[in-house]
PDB file of C-alpha atoms and ligand atoms in Angstrom:
ATOM      1  CA  MET A   1     103.653  92.207 109.716  1.00  0.00           C
ATOM      2  CA  ARG A   2     102.299  95.203 111.556  1.00  0.00           C
ATOM      3  CA  THR A   3     100.521  97.575 109.303  1.00  0.00           C
ATOM      4  CA  GLY A   4      99.825 101.291 109.209  1.00  0.00           C
ATOM      5  CA  GLU A   5      96.775 100.765 107.076  1.00  0.00           C
ATOM      6  CA  GLN A   6      93.740 102.448 108.535  1.00  0.00           C
ATOM      7  CA  VAL A   7      91.081 100.187 109.919  1.00  0.00           C
ATOM      8  CA  ALA A   8      88.215 101.147 107.668  1.00  0.00           C
ATOM      9  CA  THR A   9      85.032  99.545 106.532  1.00  0.00           C
ATOM     10  CA  SER A  10      84.889 101.468 103.254  1.00  0.00           C
ATOM     11  CA  GLU A  11      86.426 100.248 100.006  1.00  0.00           C
ATOM     12  CA  PRO A  12      90.076 101.226  99.627  1.00  0.00           C
ATOM     13  CA  LEU A  13      90.755 104.154  97.309  1.00  0.00           C
ATOM     14  CA  ILE A  14      93.836 102.380  95.955  1.00  0.00           C
ATOM     15  CA  THR A  15      94.137  98.615  95.583  1.00  0.00           C
ATOM     16  CA  ILE A  16      97.318  96.983  94.341  1.00  0.00           C
ATOM     17  CA  LYS A  17      97.134  93.240  93.786  1.00  0.00           C
ATOM     18  CA  SER A  18     100.441  91.558  93.016  1.00  0.00           C
ATOM     19  CA  ALA A  19     101.651  94.385  90.800  1.00  0.00           C
ATOM     20  CA  ALA A  20     105.247  93.924  89.690  1.00  0.00           C
ATOM     21  CA  LYS A  21     107.737  95.506  87.303  1.00  0.00           C
ATOM     22  CA  VAL A  22     110.850  94.032  85.744  1.00  0.00           C
ATOM     23  CA  TYR A  23     113.038  96.253  83.569  1.00  0.00           C
ATOM     24  CA  GLY A  24     114.886  93.908  81.211  1.00  0.00           C
ATOM     25  CA  THR A  25     117.029  91.972  83.674  1.00  0.00           C
ATOM     26  CA  ASN A  26     116.523  94.460  86.556  1.00  0.00           C
ATOM     27  CA  LEU A  27     113.843  93.905  89.153  1.00  0.00           C
ATOM     28  CA  GLY A  28     112.046  97.234  89.616  1.00  0.00           C
ATOM     29  CA  LEU A  29     109.367  96.033  92.000  1.00  0.00           C
ATOM     30  CA  ALA A  30     108.667  92.508  93.275  1.00  0.00           C
ATOM     31  CA  PRO A  31     104.958  91.536  93.296  1.00  0.00           C
ATOM     32  CA  LEU A  32     103.374  93.888  95.790  1.00  0.00           C
ATOM     33  CA  SER A  33      99.882  94.049  97.262  1.00  0.00           C
ATOM     34  CA  LEU A  34      98.608  97.049  99.131  1.00  0.00           C
ATOM     35  CA  ALA A  35      95.397  98.852 100.029  1.00  0.00           C
ATOM     36  CA  ILE A  36      95.275 102.594 100.707  1.00  0.00           C
ATOM     37  CA  HIS A  37      92.132 104.339 101.911  1.00  0.00           C
ATOM     38  CA  ALA A  38      90.928 107.871 101.318  1.00  0.00           C
ATOM     39  CA  GLY A  39      92.392 110.197 103.904  1.00  0.00           C
ATOM     40  CA  GLU A  40      95.688 108.329 104.187  1.00  0.00           C
ATOM     41  CA  ARG A  41      99.001 110.098 103.671  1.00  0.00           C
ATOM     42  CA  VAL A  42     101.576 107.440 102.891  1.00  0.00           C
ATOM     43  CA  ALA A  43     105.335 108.005 102.956  1.00  0.00           C
ATOM     44  CA  LEU A  44     107.565 105.686 100.939  1.00  0.00           C
ATOM     45  CA  VAL A  45     111.060 105.287 102.342  1.00  0.00           C
ATOM     46  CA  GLY A  46     114.001 103.215 101.231  1.00  0.00           C
ATOM     47  CA  PRO A  47     117.487 103.488  99.799  1.00  0.00           C
ATOM     48  CA  SER A  48     118.138 104.568  96.239  1.00  0.00           C
ATOM     49  CA  GLY A  49     117.108 101.767  93.886  1.00  0.00           C
ATOM     50  CA  SER A  50     114.602 100.215  96.318  1.00  0.00           C
ATOM     51  CA  GLY A  51     111.606 100.695  94.001  1.00  0.00           C
ATOM     52  CA  LYS A  52     109.979 103.940  95.219  1.00  0.00           C
ATOM     53  CA  THR A  53     109.834 105.621  91.814  1.00  0.00           C
ATOM     54  CA  THR A  54     108.688 102.388  90.169  1.00  0.00           C
ATOM     55  CA  LEU A  55     105.785 102.085  92.608  1.00  0.00           C
ATOM     56  CA  LEU A  56     104.809 105.740  92.126  1.00  0.00           C
ATOM     57  CA  ARG A  57     104.930 105.413  88.331  1.00  0.00           C
ATOM     58  CA  LEU A  58     102.768 102.288  88.439  1.00  0.00           C
ATOM     59  CA  LEU A  59     100.227 104.195  90.547  1.00  0.00           C
ATOM     60  CA  ALA A  60     100.381 107.165  88.169  1.00  0.00           C
ATOM     61  CA  GLY A  61      99.609 104.971  85.172  1.00  0.00           C
ATOM     62  CA  ALA A  62     102.911 106.029  83.625  1.00  0.00           C
ATOM     63  CA  MET A  63     103.927 102.357  83.296  1.00  0.00           C
ATOM     64  CA  VAL A  64     101.923  99.167  82.871  1.00  0.00           C
ATOM     65  CA  PRO A  65     102.472  96.564  85.628  1.00  0.00           C
ATOM     66  CA  ASP A  66     103.872  93.291  84.245  1.00  0.00           C
ATOM     67  CA  GLU A  67     100.719  91.352  85.103  1.00  0.00           C
ATOM     68  CA  GLY A  68      98.520  93.951  83.406  1.00  0.00           C
ATOM     69  CA  PRO A  69      96.806  97.273  84.155  1.00  0.00           C
ATOM     70  CA  HIS A  70      94.147  95.614  86.351  1.00  0.00           C
ATOM     71  CA  THR A  71      96.680  94.908  89.134  1.00  0.00           C
ATOM     72  CA  VAL A  72      96.537  98.590  90.103  1.00  0.00           C
ATOM     73  CA  SER A  73      93.143 100.105  90.778  1.00  0.00           C
ATOM     74  CA  ILE A  74      92.235 103.609  91.923  1.00  0.00           C
ATOM     75  CA  ASN A  75      88.585 104.247  92.694  1.00  0.00           C
ATOM     76  CA  GLY A  76      87.776 101.175  90.603  1.00  0.00           C
ATOM     77  CA  LYS A  77      89.793 102.261  87.551  1.00  0.00           C
ATOM     78  CA  SER A  78      93.197 101.112  86.280  1.00  0.00           C
ATOM     79  CA  PRO A  79      95.369 104.179  85.656  1.00  0.00           C
ATOM     80  CA  ALA A  80      97.560 102.385  83.082  1.00  0.00           C
ATOM     81  CA  GLY A  81      94.408 101.428  81.186  1.00  0.00           C
ATOM     82  CA  LEU A  82      93.291 105.054  80.743  1.00  0.00           C
ATOM     83  CA  LYS A  83      94.481 107.292  77.943  1.00  0.00           C
ATOM     84  CA  PRO A  84      96.084 110.554  79.055  1.00  0.00           C
ATOM     85  CA  GLY A  85      93.253 113.047  79.441  1.00  0.00           C
ATOM     86  CA  ASN A  86      90.698 114.385  81.860  1.00  0.00           C
ATOM     87  CA  GLU A  87      89.602 111.062  83.330  1.00  0.00           C
ATOM     88  CA  LEU A  88      93.153 110.032  84.234  1.00  0.00           C
ATOM     89  CA  ALA A  89      93.991 113.564  85.376  1.00  0.00           C
ATOM     90  CA  SER A  90      91.076 113.656  87.816  1.00  0.00           C
ATOM     91  CA  LEU A  91      92.048 110.223  89.165  1.00  0.00           C
ATOM     92  CA  VAL A  92      95.772 110.566  89.838  1.00  0.00           C
ATOM     93  CA  GLY A  93      98.570 113.075  89.422  1.00  0.00           C
ATOM     94  CA  ILE A  94     102.283 113.020  90.096  1.00  0.00           C
ATOM     95  CA  VAL A  95     104.842 115.649  90.989  1.00  0.00           C
ATOM     96  CA  SER A  96     107.820 113.874  89.480  1.00  0.00           C
ATOM     97  CA  GLN A  97     111.459 114.428  90.326  1.00  0.00           C
ATOM     98  CA  ARG A  98     111.848 116.290  87.023  1.00  0.00           C
ATOM     99  CA  PHE A  99     108.643 118.382  87.462  1.00  0.00           C
ATOM    100  CA  ASP A 100     107.769 117.814  83.757  1.00  0.00           C
ATOM    101  CA  LEU A 101     107.144 121.473  82.946  1.00  0.00           C
ATOM    102  CA  VAL A 102     107.228 122.834  79.411  1.00  0.00           C
ATOM    103  CA  PRO A 103     110.224 125.191  79.655  1.00  0.00           C
ATOM    104  CA  HIS A 104     109.379 127.601  76.857  1.00  0.00           C
ATOM    105  CA  LEU A 105     105.715 128.212  77.740  1.00  0.00           C
ATOM    106  CA  PRO A 106     104.721 130.687  80.455  1.00  0.00           C
ATOM    107  CA  VAL A 107     104.142 129.503  84.012  1.00  0.00           C
ATOM    108  CA  LEU A 108     100.439 130.385  83.559  1.00  0.00           C
ATOM    109  CA  HIS A 109     100.016 127.802  80.812  1.00  0.00           C
ATOM    110  CA  ASN A 110     102.011 125.199  82.669  1.00  0.00           C
ATOM    111  CA  VAL A 111      99.659 125.620  85.632  1.00  0.00           C
ATOM    112  CA  LEU A 112      96.553 125.525  83.430  1.00  0.00           C
ATOM    113  CA  ALA A 113      97.738 122.259  81.912  1.00  0.00           C
ATOM    114  CA  GLY A 114      96.765 120.690  85.248  1.00  0.00           C
ATOM    115  CA  ARG A 115      93.133 121.515  84.527  1.00  0.00           C
ATOM    116  CA  LEU A 116      93.225 119.963  81.104  1.00  0.00           C
ATOM    117  CA  GLY A 117      95.253 116.875  81.847  1.00  0.00           C
ATOM    118  CA  HIS A 118      96.590 116.884  78.343  1.00  0.00           C
ATOM    119  CA  TRP A 119      99.194 119.029  76.659  1.00  0.00           C
ATOM    120  CA  SER A 120      97.826 118.997  73.136  1.00  0.00           C
ATOM    121  CA  LEU A 121      94.605 120.356  74.576  1.00  0.00           C
ATOM    122  CA  ALA A 122      96.473 122.995  76.563  1.00  0.00           C
ATOM    123  CA  ARG A 123      98.249 124.121  73.429  1.00  0.00           C
ATOM    124  CA  SER A 124      95.028 124.328  71.487  1.00  0.00           C
ATOM    125  CA  ILE A 125      93.511 126.755  73.981  1.00  0.00           C
ATOM    126  CA  LEU A 126      96.628 128.885  74.361  1.00  0.00           C
ATOM    127  CA  SER A 127      94.928 131.819  72.713  1.00  0.00           C
ATOM    128  CA  LEU A 128      91.726 131.608  74.705  1.00  0.00           C
ATOM    129  CA  VAL A 129      92.665 131.376  78.322  1.00  0.00           C
ATOM    130  CA  TRP A 130      89.411 132.100  80.085  1.00  0.00           C
ATOM    131  CA  PRO A 131      89.551 134.834  82.714  1.00  0.00           C
ATOM    132  CA  MET A 132      88.127 132.453  85.331  1.00  0.00           C
ATOM    133  CA  GLU A 133      90.790 129.880  84.724  1.00  0.00           C
ATOM    134  CA  ARG A 134      93.444 132.554  84.759  1.00  0.00           C
ATOM    135  CA  ARG A 135      92.175 133.692  88.155  1.00  0.00           C
ATOM    136  CA  ALA A 136      92.304 130.126  89.473  1.00  0.00           C
ATOM    137  CA  ALA A 137      95.869 129.746  88.190  1.00  0.00           C
ATOM    138  CA  GLN A 138      96.799 133.047  89.836  1.00  0.00           C
ATOM    139  CA  GLN A 139      95.320 131.856  93.120  1.00  0.00           C
ATOM    140  CA  ALA A 140      97.219 128.572  92.923  1.00  0.00           C
ATOM    141  CA  LEU A 141     100.470 130.405  92.238  1.00  0.00           C
ATOM    142  CA  ALA A 142      99.766 132.752  95.147  1.00  0.00           C
ATOM    143  CA  ARG A 143      99.215 129.766  97.430  1.00  0.00           C
ATOM    144  CA  VAL A 144     102.622 128.371  96.530  1.00  0.00           C
ATOM    145  CA  GLY A 145     104.197 131.810  96.964  1.00  0.00           C
ATOM    146  CA  ILE A 146     105.194 132.671  93.380  1.00  0.00           C
ATOM    147  CA  ALA A 147     102.297 134.799  92.114  1.00  0.00           C
ATOM    148  CA  ASP A 148     104.801 137.174  90.523  1.00  0.00           C
ATOM    149  CA  LYS A 149     106.184 134.451  88.215  1.00  0.00           C
ATOM    150  CA  ILE A 150     102.992 133.902  86.236  1.00  0.00           C
ATOM    151  CA  ASN A 151     104.433 135.194  82.943  1.00  0.00           C
ATOM    152  CA  GLU A 152     107.946 133.766  83.366  1.00  0.00           C
ATOM    153  CA  ARG A 153     109.237 130.747  81.491  1.00  0.00           C
ATOM    154  CA  PRO A 154     109.922 127.778  83.814  1.00  0.00           C
ATOM    155  CA  GLY A 155     113.338 127.494  82.195  1.00  0.00           C
ATOM    156  CA  HIS A 156     114.219 130.800  83.872  1.00  0.00           C
ATOM    157  CA  LEU A 157     113.138 129.699  87.364  1.00  0.00           C
ATOM    158  CA  SER A 158     115.144 128.029  90.113  1.00  0.00           C
ATOM    159  CA  GLY A 159     114.565 124.357  90.899  1.00  0.00           C
ATOM    160  CA  GLY A 160     112.538 125.246  93.998  1.00  0.00           C
ATOM    161  CA  GLU A 161     110.358 127.653  91.994  1.00  0.00           C
ATOM    162  CA  GLN A 162     109.808 125.068  89.259  1.00  0.00           C
ATOM    163  CA  GLN A 163     108.664 122.634  91.909  1.00  0.00           C
ATOM    164  CA  ARG A 164     106.145 125.215  93.147  1.00  0.00           C
ATOM    165  CA  VAL A 165     104.833 125.570  89.600  1.00  0.00           C
ATOM    166  CA  ALA A 166     104.397 121.786  89.508  1.00  0.00           C
ATOM    167  CA  ILE A 167     102.474 121.917  92.812  1.00  0.00           C
ATOM    168  CA  ALA A 168     100.294 124.785  91.552  1.00  0.00           C
ATOM    169  CA  ARG A 169      99.555 122.696  88.456  1.00  0.00           C
ATOM    170  CA  MET A 170      98.571 119.854  90.798  1.00  0.00           C
ATOM    171  CA  MET A 171      96.202 122.247  92.629  1.00  0.00           C
ATOM    172  CA  MET A 172      94.483 122.935  89.302  1.00  0.00           C
ATOM    173  CA  GLN A 173      94.431 119.238  88.428  1.00  0.00           C
ATOM    174  CA  SER A 174      93.028 118.320  91.843  1.00  0.00           C
ATOM    175  CA  PRO A 175      93.144 114.497  91.442  1.00  0.00           C
ATOM    176  CA  LEU A 176      91.885 111.952  93.973  1.00  0.00           C
ATOM    177  CA  VAL A 177      95.371 110.542  94.455  1.00  0.00           C
ATOM    178  CA  ILE A 178      98.367 112.839  94.658  1.00  0.00           C
ATOM    179  CA  LEU A 179     101.796 111.308  94.163  1.00  0.00           C
ATOM    180  CA  ALA A 180     105.114 113.037  94.767  1.00  0.00           C
ATOM    181  CA  ASP A 181     108.549 111.614  94.057  1.00  0.00           C
ATOM    182  CA  GLU A 182     111.154 112.963  96.478  1.00  0.00           C
ATOM    183  CA  PRO A 183     109.440 116.352  96.718  1.00  0.00           C
ATOM    184  CA  VAL A 184     111.780 117.636  99.410  1.00  0.00           C
ATOM    185  CA  ALA A 185     115.103 116.239  98.236  1.00  0.00           C
ATOM    186  CA  SER A 186     117.539 119.120  97.789  1.00  0.00           C
ATOM    187  CA  LEU A 187     115.371 121.587  99.770  1.00  0.00           C
ATOM    188  CA  ASP A 188     116.583 123.154 103.009  1.00  0.00           C
ATOM    189  CA  PRO A 189     114.561 122.221 106.138  1.00  0.00           C
ATOM    190  CA  ALA A 190     112.368 125.354 106.101  1.00  0.00           C
ATOM    191  CA  ARG A 191     111.516 124.948 102.392  1.00  0.00           C
ATOM    192  CA  ALA A 192     110.941 121.220 102.905  1.00  0.00           C
ATOM    193  CA  GLU A 193     108.435 121.986 105.657  1.00  0.00           C
ATOM    194  CA  GLU A 194     106.603 124.479 103.414  1.00  0.00           C
ATOM    195  CA  VAL A 195     106.407 122.064 100.497  1.00  0.00           C
ATOM    196  CA  MET A 196     105.112 119.285 102.749  1.00  0.00           C
ATOM    197  CA  GLU A 197     102.434 121.633 104.091  1.00  0.00           C
ATOM    198  CA  LEU A 198     101.368 122.460 100.529  1.00  0.00           C
ATOM    199  CA  LEU A 199     101.162 118.801  99.539  1.00  0.00           C
ATOM    200  CA  VAL A 200      99.274 117.802 102.670  1.00  0.00           C
ATOM    201  CA  GLY A 201      96.947 120.765 102.094  1.00  0.00           C
ATOM    202  CA  LEU A 202      96.021 119.213  98.751  1.00  0.00           C
ATOM    203  CA  VAL A 203      94.626 116.091 100.389  1.00  0.00           C
ATOM    204  CA  SER A 204      93.470 117.251 103.815  1.00  0.00           C
ATOM    205  CA  GLY A 205      89.852 117.440 104.912  1.00  0.00           C
ATOM    206  CA  ASN A 206      87.436 119.644 103.022  1.00  0.00           C
ATOM    207  CA  SER A 207      86.026 122.896 104.300  1.00  0.00           C
ATOM    208  CA  ASP A 208      82.985 121.375 106.018  1.00  0.00           C
ATOM    209  CA  GLY A 209      85.312 119.364 108.209  1.00  0.00           C
ATOM    210  CA  GLY A 210      84.502 115.965 106.707  1.00  0.00           C
ATOM    211  CA  ASP A 211      87.129 113.340 105.950  1.00  0.00           C
ATOM    212  CA  SER A 212      89.184 113.832 102.849  1.00  0.00           C
ATOM    213  CA  GLN A 213      88.244 111.774  99.815  1.00  0.00           C
ATOM    214  CA  ARG A 214      91.823 111.959  98.626  1.00  0.00           C
ATOM    215  CA  ALA A 215      95.136 110.302  99.407  1.00  0.00           C
ATOM    216  CA  LEU A 216      98.794 111.303  99.209  1.00  0.00           C
ATOM    217  CA  VAL A 217     101.693 108.949  98.476  1.00  0.00           C
ATOM    218  CA  ALA A 218     105.154 110.506  98.535  1.00  0.00           C
ATOM    219  CA  SER A 219     108.722 109.273  98.711  1.00  0.00           C
ATOM    220  CA  LEU A 220     111.084 111.000 101.107  1.00  0.00           C
ATOM    221  CA  HIS A 221     113.777 110.189 103.658  1.00  0.00           C
ATOM    222  CA  THR A 222     113.274 112.425 106.678  1.00  0.00           C
ATOM    223  CA  ALA A 223     111.767 110.784 109.760  1.00  0.00           C
ATOM    224  CA  SER A 224     110.704 114.038 111.413  1.00  0.00           C
ATOM    225  CA  LEU A 225     108.798 115.215 108.323  1.00  0.00           C
ATOM    226  CA  ILE A 226     107.147 111.819 108.011  1.00  0.00           C
ATOM    227  CA  ARG A 227     105.986 111.810 111.632  1.00  0.00           C
ATOM    228  CA  ARG A 228     104.598 115.330 111.293  1.00  0.00           C
ATOM    229  CA  HIS A 229     102.851 115.078 107.932  1.00  0.00           C
ATOM    230  CA  PHE A 230     102.019 111.438 107.189  1.00  0.00           C
ATOM    231  CA  THR A 231      99.716 108.810 108.667  1.00  0.00           C
ATOM    232  CA  ARG A 232     101.540 105.732 107.384  1.00  0.00           C
ATOM    233  CA  VAL A 233     105.042 104.802 106.274  1.00  0.00           C
ATOM    234  CA  ILE A 234     106.068 101.958 103.974  1.00  0.00           C
ATOM    235  CA  GLY A 235     109.709 100.891 103.907  1.00  0.00           C
ATOM    236  CA  LEU A 236     111.055  99.435 100.667  1.00  0.00           C
ATOM    237  CA  ARG A 237     114.307  97.638 100.199  1.00  0.00           C
ATOM    238  CA  GLU A 238     115.542  95.763  97.148  1.00  0.00           C
ATOM    239  CA  SER A 239     112.138  96.161  95.506  1.00  0.00           C
ATOM    240  CA  ARG A 240     110.225  94.624  98.423  1.00  0.00           C
ATOM    241  CA  VAL A 241     108.195  95.945 101.341  1.00  0.00           C
ATOM    242  CA  GLN A 242     110.208  95.716 104.576  1.00  0.00           C
ATOM    243  CA  PHE A 243     107.690  97.372 106.874  1.00  0.00           C
ATOM    244  CA  ASP A 244     104.328  99.107 106.821  1.00  0.00           C
ATOM    245  CA  LEU A 245     103.723 101.146 109.966  1.00  0.00           C
ATOM    246  CA  PRO A 246     101.732 104.027 111.381  1.00  0.00           C
ATOM    247  CA  ALA A 247     103.941 107.074 110.770  1.00  0.00           C
ATOM    248  CA  SER A 248     103.892 107.836 114.491  1.00  0.00           C
ATOM    249  CA  GLU A 249     105.807 104.591 115.083  1.00  0.00           C
ATOM    250  CA  LEU A 250     108.639 105.518 112.745  1.00  0.00           C
ATOM    251  CA  ASP A 251     111.742 106.036 114.807  1.00  0.00           C
ATOM    252  CA  ASP A 252     115.255 106.679 113.635  1.00  0.00           C
ATOM    253  CA  ALA A 253     116.374 103.147 114.505  1.00  0.00           C
ATOM    254  CA  VAL A 254     113.831 101.661 112.083  1.00  0.00           C
ATOM    255  CA  LEU A 255     115.069 103.945 109.319  1.00  0.00           C
ATOM    256  CA  ASP A 256     118.748 103.428 110.129  1.00  0.00           C
ATOM    257  CA  GLU A 257     118.256  99.702 109.734  1.00  0.00           C
ATOM    258  CA  LEU A 258     116.441 100.115 106.427  1.00  0.00           C
ATOM    259  CA  TYR A 259     119.226 102.340 105.109  1.00  0.00           C
ATOM    260  CA  ASP A 260     122.042 100.265 106.653  1.00  0.00           C
ATOM    261  CA  LEU A 261     123.229 103.153 108.778  1.00  0.00           C
ATOM    262  CA  GLY A 262     125.221 102.140 111.851  1.00  0.00           C
ATOM    263  CA  ASP A 263     125.156 103.594 115.371  1.00  0.00           C
ATOM    264  CA  ASP A 264     127.723 106.171 114.323  1.00  0.00           C
ATOM    265  CA  ALA A 265     125.247 107.911 112.021  1.00  0.00           C
ATOM    266  CA  VAL A 266     124.484 111.538 112.853  1.00  0.00           C
ATOM    267  CA  ALA A 267     121.856 111.583 115.590  1.00  0.00           C
ATOM    268  CA  MET A 268     119.465 114.376 114.590  1.00  0.00           C
ATOM    269  CA  GLU A 269     118.633 113.969 110.872  1.00  0.00           C
ATOM    270  CA  PRO A 270     120.574 110.917 109.824  1.00  0.00           C
ATOM    271  CA  LEU A 271     119.087 110.890 106.349  1.00  0.00           C
ATOM    272  CA  ALA A 272     119.335 114.488 105.237  1.00  0.00           C
ATOM    273  CA  GLY A 273     122.544 113.775 103.323  1.00  0.00           C
ATOM    274  CA  LEU A 274     121.069 110.696 101.726  1.00  0.00           C
ATOM    275  CA  ALA A 275     118.046 112.640 100.547  1.00  0.00           C
ATOM    276  CA  ALA A 276     120.186 115.238  98.888  1.00  0.00           C
ATOM    277  CA  ARG A 277     122.245 112.623  97.041  1.00  0.00           C
ATOM    278  CA  ASP A 278     119.392 110.437  95.956  1.00  0.00           C
ATOM    279  CA  GLY A 279     118.618 110.972  92.288  1.00  0.00           C
TER     280      GLY A 279
HETATM  281  P1  LIG B   1     114.108 104.328  93.782  1.00  0.00           P
HETATM  282  O1  LIG B   1     113.141 105.314  93.259  1.00  0.00           O
HETATM  283  O2  LIG B   1     113.776 103.784  95.120  1.00  0.00           O
HETATM  284  O3  LIG B   1     115.521 104.864  93.743  1.00  0.00           O
HETATM  285  P2  LIG B   1     113.594 102.868  91.324  1.00  0.00           P
HETATM  286  O4  LIG B   1     112.161 102.509  91.330  1.00  0.00           O
HETATM  287  O5  LIG B   1     114.023 104.009  90.487  1.00  0.00           O
HETATM  288  O6  LIG B   1     114.096 103.042  92.831  1.00  0.00           O
HETATM  289  O7  LIG B   1     114.422 101.595  90.860  1.00  0.00           O
HETATM  290  C1  LIG B   1     114.173 100.289  91.337  1.00  0.00           C
HETATM  291  C2  LIG B   1     115.096  99.336  90.605  1.00  0.00           C
HETATM  292  O8  LIG B   1     114.736  99.320  89.223  1.00  0.00           O
HETATM  293  C3  LIG B   1     116.562  99.731  90.663  1.00  0.00           C
HETATM  294  O9  LIG B   1     117.342  98.553  90.719  1.00  0.00           O
HETATM  295  C4  LIG B   1     116.771 100.440  89.358  1.00  0.00           C
HETATM  296  O10 LIG B   1     118.103 100.315  88.925  1.00  0.00           O
HETATM  297  C5  LIG B   1     115.845  99.698  88.427  1.00  0.00           C
HETATM  298  N1  LIG B   1     115.343 100.583  87.356  1.00  0.00           N
HETATM  299  C6  LIG B   1     114.574 101.678  87.513  1.00  0.00           C
HETATM  300  N2  LIG B   1     114.273 102.233  86.316  1.00  0.00           N
HETATM  301  C7  LIG B   1     114.871 101.466  85.384  1.00  0.00           C
HETATM  302  C8  LIG B   1     114.948 101.511  83.954  1.00  0.00           C
HETATM  303  N3  LIG B   1     114.320 102.464  83.263  1.00  0.00           N
HETATM  304  N4  LIG B   1     115.667 100.541  83.329  1.00  0.00           N
HETATM  305  C9  LIG B   1     116.287  99.580  84.034  1.00  0.00           C
HETATM  306  N5  LIG B   1     116.260  99.473  85.376  1.00  0.00           N
HETATM  307  C10 LIG B   1     115.566 100.398  86.045  1.00  0.00           C
HETATM  308 MG1  LIG B   2     113.482 107.312  92.733  1.00  0.00          MG
END
């Protein structure tokens, strides 16, 4: 199999060794092995039910792989083996499809929760939000374009605005590995481009021009966005890896085959409709 994995002499940032997940009688993910290096931006593609969310949740430590936590390792640690808290939060973070915001607390506190990695902790400091942290949260919200929403409740925001809050929270969290589950589903092309730029900005090279120490893994369905923003693309189908390619080699024919789209599919963005439907 051709691979999009970077040729690198350094240790991978993420190592998956035969990690698998079965839900009752449903196969979530067949045993999968993968190495991802710092600096990589990996797109996961595949039809609904192909295992994208399962893989992301295993990486996030939100679920334990069937063969044990040790089958997934990030920077030498097993996310599923860590308790929720600062250590896990600085290792890996996920922008989930549901955003996981606390609807009745102000946007400010939702964003600050990224810094703390733990909600009980965030609640306990509600009354003493340091000015410095508040400034950092304001800056993060300004970067995602919703500085004016800092005192709103997420429950009062649109879906797109809630997603920006989740990305601002991720800016505060600043983990080594950033995961995003269908971050651009249901966004129009201009918004999708903006959100991809924000996510890539979270992992791109640091200010002194050196290589990034971070990695991004995100599920999405749009070939043009993948070619522009990612370095590598992994195709999943029926819980198994079908291909693993440099993103620059992703053409529409490869995707059409993965998604079972025939020649009569719309030429320009054959998957935009799929993305919008995919839960
Ligand atoms: P994707 O994100 O690509 O749509 P998922 O990882 O959500 O795929 O699902 C992979 C497979 O696991 C599907 O067959 C799905 O039905 C099954 N699955 C996912 N979550 C659960 C669950 N909580 N209980 C039972 N089956 C599940
Ligand atoms: Mg999914």
